[in-house]
XYZ file of C-alpha atoms in Angstrom:
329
model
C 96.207 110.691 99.343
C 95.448 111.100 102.515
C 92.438 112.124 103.797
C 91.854 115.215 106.596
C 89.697 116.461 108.705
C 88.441 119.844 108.838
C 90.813 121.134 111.267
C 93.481 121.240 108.990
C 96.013 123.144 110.940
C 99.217 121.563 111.168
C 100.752 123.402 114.348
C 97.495 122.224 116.402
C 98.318 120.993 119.788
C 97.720 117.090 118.368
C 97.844 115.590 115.149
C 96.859 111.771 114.704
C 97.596 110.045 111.931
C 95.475 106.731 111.113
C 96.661 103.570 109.394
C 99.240 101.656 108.239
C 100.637 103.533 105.058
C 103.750 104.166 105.608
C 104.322 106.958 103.267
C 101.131 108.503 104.093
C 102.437 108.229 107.951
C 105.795 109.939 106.746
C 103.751 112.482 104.848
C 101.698 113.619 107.720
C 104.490 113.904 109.893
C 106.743 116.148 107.300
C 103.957 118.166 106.852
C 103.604 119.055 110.450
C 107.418 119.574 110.949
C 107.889 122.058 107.655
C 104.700 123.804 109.013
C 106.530 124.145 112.736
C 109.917 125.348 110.840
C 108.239 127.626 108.868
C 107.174 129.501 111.661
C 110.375 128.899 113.809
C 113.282 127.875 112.180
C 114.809 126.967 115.605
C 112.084 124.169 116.177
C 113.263 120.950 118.205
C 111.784 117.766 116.442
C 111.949 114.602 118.379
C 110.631 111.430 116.535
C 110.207 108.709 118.730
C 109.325 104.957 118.567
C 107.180 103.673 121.423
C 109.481 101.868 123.313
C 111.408 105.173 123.449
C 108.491 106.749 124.915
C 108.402 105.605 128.695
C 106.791 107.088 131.546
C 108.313 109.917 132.649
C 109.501 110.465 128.948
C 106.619 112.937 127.233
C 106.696 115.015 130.820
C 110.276 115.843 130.575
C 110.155 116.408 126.475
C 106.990 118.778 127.160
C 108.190 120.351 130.355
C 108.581 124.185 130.353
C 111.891 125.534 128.295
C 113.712 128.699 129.773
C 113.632 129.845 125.754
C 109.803 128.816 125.154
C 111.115 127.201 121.781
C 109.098 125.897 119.715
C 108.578 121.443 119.831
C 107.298 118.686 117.844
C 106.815 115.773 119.581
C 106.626 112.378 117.175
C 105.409 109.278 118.414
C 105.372 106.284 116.233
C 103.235 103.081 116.518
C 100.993 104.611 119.645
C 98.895 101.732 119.671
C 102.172 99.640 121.235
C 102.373 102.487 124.499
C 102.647 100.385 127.730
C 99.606 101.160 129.330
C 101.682 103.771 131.869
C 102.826 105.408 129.152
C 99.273 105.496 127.692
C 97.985 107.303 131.080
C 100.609 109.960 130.807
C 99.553 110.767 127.685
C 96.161 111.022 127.876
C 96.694 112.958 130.877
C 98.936 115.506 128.447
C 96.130 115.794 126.077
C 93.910 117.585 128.510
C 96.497 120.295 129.021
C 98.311 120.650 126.223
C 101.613 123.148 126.529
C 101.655 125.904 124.199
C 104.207 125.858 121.233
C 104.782 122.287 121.417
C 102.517 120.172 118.739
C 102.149 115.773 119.702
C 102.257 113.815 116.267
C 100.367 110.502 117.187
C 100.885 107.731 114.692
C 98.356 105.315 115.569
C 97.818 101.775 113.312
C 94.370 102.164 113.850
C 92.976 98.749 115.132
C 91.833 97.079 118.013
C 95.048 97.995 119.794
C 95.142 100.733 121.740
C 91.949 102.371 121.052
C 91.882 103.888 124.443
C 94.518 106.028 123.476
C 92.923 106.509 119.886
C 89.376 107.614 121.577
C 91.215 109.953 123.852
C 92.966 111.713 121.304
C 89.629 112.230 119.010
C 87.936 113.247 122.077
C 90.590 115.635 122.698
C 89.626 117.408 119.500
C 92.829 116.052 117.929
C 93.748 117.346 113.514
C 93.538 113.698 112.404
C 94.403 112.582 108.954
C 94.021 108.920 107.654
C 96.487 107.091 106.209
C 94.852 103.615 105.269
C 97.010 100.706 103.925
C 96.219 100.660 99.897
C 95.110 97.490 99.362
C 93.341 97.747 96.143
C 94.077 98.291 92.913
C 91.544 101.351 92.027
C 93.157 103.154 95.229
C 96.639 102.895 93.721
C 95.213 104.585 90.802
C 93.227 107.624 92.873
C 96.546 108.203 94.592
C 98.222 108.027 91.240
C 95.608 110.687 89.669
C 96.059 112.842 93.283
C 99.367 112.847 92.951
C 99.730 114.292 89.601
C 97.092 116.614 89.876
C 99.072 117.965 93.442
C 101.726 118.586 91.292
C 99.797 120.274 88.681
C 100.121 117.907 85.732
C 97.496 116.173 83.373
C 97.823 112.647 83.102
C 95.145 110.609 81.123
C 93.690 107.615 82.735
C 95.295 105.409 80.373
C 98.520 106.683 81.067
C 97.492 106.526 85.469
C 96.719 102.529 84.709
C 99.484 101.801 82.977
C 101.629 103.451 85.520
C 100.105 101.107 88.277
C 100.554 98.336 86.470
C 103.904 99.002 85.737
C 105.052 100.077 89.008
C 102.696 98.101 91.319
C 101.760 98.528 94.760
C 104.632 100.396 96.364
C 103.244 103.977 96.915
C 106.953 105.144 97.302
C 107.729 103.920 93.897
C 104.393 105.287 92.436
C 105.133 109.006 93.980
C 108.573 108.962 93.033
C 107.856 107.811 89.370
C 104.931 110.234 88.912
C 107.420 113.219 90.313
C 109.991 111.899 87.336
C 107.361 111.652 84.558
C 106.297 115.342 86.155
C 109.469 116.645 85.837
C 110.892 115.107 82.652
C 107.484 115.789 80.405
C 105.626 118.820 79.207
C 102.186 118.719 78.220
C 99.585 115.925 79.345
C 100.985 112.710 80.188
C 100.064 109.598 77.946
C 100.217 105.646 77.972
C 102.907 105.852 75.243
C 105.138 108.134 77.460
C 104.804 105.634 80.322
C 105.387 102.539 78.203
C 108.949 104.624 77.173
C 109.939 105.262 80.743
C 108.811 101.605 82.410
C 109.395 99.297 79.537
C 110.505 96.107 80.607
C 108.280 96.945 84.370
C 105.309 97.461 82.255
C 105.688 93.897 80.275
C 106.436 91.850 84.134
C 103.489 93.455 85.392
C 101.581 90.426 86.625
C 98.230 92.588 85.018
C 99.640 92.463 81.884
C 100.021 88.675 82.373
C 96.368 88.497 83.407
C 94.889 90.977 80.134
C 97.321 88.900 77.709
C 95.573 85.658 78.948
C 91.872 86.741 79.488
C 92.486 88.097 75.874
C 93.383 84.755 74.911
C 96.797 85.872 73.632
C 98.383 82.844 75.286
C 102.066 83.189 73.969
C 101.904 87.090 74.659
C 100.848 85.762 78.564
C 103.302 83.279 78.799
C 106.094 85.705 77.565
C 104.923 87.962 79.987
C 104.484 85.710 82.718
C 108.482 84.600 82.097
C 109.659 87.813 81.930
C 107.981 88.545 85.646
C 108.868 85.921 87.427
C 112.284 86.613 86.231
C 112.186 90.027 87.406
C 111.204 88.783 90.541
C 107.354 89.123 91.117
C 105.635 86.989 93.331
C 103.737 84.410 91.770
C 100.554 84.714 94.164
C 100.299 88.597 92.898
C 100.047 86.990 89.525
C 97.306 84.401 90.396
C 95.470 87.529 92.232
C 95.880 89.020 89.269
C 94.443 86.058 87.174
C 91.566 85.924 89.204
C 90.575 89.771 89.011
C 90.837 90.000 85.197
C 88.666 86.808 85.351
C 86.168 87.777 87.937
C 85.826 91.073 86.180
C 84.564 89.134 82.938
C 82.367 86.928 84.852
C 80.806 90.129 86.579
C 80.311 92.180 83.702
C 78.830 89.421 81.666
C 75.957 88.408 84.415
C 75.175 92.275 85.013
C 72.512 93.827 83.065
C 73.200 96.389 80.010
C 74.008 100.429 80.454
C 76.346 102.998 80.425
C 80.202 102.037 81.485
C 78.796 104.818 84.572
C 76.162 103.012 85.846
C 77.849 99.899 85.213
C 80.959 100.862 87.699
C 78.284 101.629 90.193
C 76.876 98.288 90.067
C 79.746 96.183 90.077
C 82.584 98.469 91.923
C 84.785 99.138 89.022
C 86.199 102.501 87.486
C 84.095 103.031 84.741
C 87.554 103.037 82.054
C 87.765 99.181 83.276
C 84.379 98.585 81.933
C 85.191 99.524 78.015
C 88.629 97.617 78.964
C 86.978 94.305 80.199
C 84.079 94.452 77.386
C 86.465 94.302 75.275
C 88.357 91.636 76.973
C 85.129 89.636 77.201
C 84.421 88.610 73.958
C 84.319 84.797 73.025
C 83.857 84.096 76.695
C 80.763 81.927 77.768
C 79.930 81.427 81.089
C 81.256 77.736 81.314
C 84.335 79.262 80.231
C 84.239 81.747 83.218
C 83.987 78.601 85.950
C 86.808 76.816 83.771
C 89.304 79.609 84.240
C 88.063 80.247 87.832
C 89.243 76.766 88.628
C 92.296 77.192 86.735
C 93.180 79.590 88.906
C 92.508 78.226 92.214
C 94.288 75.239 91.192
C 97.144 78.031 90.347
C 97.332 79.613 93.493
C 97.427 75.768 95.175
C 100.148 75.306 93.632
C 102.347 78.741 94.744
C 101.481 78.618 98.088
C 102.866 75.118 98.759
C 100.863 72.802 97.071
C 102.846 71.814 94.533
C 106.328 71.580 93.301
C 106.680 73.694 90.451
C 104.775 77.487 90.830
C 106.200 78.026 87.525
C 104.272 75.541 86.015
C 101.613 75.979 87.814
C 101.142 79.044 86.652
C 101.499 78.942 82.896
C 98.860 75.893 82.983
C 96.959 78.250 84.430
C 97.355 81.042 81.893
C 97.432 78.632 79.219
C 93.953 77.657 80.272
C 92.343 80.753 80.751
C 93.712 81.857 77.180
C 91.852 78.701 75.724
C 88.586 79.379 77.884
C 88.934 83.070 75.837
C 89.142 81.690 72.473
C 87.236 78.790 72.369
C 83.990 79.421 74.169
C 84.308 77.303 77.193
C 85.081 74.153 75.383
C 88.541 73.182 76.568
């Protein structure tokens, strides 16, 4: 979800929003506009991209109103502001006008951190919106969003969920609100496996457990089945390479608790039980067998070969033998 800082007032004179989530972006803007309409039904929104916003523009939007009407002011992808734009804002954010509340949506880099500094400076209600890149942040925004809603979901059942759905955060909180809605009483694995079947099996994680499991028709069936559905094949060999580096990790690393463990090695400590279980027959030749099976792999999707598709069942076919047969393939 995302994250806030203390001044957690929606109707303050400036809210920034951080990153490059889109949803999270859309979020913190909604949030600001129901807050505005709750207290004034009547209130103008104007969302605006920034080559909408030109110089001259945010004076005449913020300029005094003969009904003193309540205004939200959206501005989209601040960081792209010419840089006269940029000085009439900045000069708006030491006076701010009463009743009107300045949404910045800022990407966050390099680009336009002028801007960015002024608006902190200014004492601005900023909430962060990173990008989700990883796969245990999918699954905290997955656990947030039930627990928002006021639902138990068991871990199991938040994993399987990711997997099934993948990294889209508008399909995650839209199939977390159905599952929400359609279920009473905590949510389970076997009550996602009913709703996503057929998503859950082209998950290119399920691909990646069947092979490092060394369940090598169950991989290649699954493997079919999602490139047939139409997932890329380099989120499959990322996958491939996570369940394998996982093994590799969690075989090198000394004993203890799945807790301490998930400390050491940056995992969420259900992952631990799931990949010591997963690990078994595996040697470390084995690990630097699969490892190049999989760089070989992704090669081959990204252009350097001419079938991705085969590519990538040698691959899983590989890593399934490296599972089963100690490292001697």
């Amino acid at each position: 979800m995302a994250r806030k800082t203390a001044n957690d007032d929606p109707l303050a004179p400036l809210t920034l929003a951080v990153g490059q989530e889109d949803l999270l972006l859309d979020r913190a803007v909604r949030e600001v506009v129901a807050a505005a309409r709750a207290a004034d039904a009547d209130t103008d929104v104007r969302d605006l991209s920034s080559d909408q916003l030109q110089p001259g523009t945010l004076a005449e939007l913020t300029s005094p109103s003969l009904f003193a009407e309540r205004k939200v002011v959206v501005v989209r992808n601040a960081q792209d502001l010419s840089a006269d734009t940029v000085k009439d804002v900045k000069a708006y954010l030491g006076s701010p006008v009463e009743e009107i509340t300045l949404v910045l949506l800022h990407a966050g880099g390099a680009k336009g951190k002028g801007l960015l500094d002024a608006a902190r400076k200014a004492g601005a209600r900023e909430v962060a919106c990173p990008k989700m890149t990883k796969p245990a942040d999918r699954l905290a925004f997955v656990r947030g969003e039930f627990r928002t809603l006021g639902r138990s979901a068991t871990p199991e059942a938040c994993q399987a969920l990711v997997d099934a759905i993948g990294s889209d955060l508008r399909e995650l909180a839209s199939a977390v609100t159905q599952l929400a809605s359609d279920i009473e009483g905590t949510i389970d694995e076997a009550v996602v496996g009913r709703y996503y079947t057929g998503r859950a099996e082209a998950s290119s994680f399920t691909v990646a457990d069947r092979a490092v499991e060394g369940r090598a028709a169950e991989a290649l069936e699954a493997l079919r089945w999602s490139l047939s559905t139409g997932v890329a094949p380099v989120l499959i060999t990322s996958a491939l390479a996570q369940g394998v580096r996982a093994i590799g990790k969690l075989s090198s690393a000394r004993g203890g608790r799945p807790a301490d463990l998930a400390r050491e090695l940056g995992m969420p400590p259900w992952k631990i039980d799931r990949v010591r279980q997963q690990m078994r027959g595996w040697t470390p030749d084995g690990v630097s067998v699969a490892l190049r099976a999989v760089a070989e792999a992704d090669a081959g999707v990204k252009g350097g070969g001419d079938d991705p598709e085969y590519a990538l069942e040698k691959a899983v076919v590989t890593i399934a033998r490296a599972a089963r047969s100690r490292g001697r393939v």
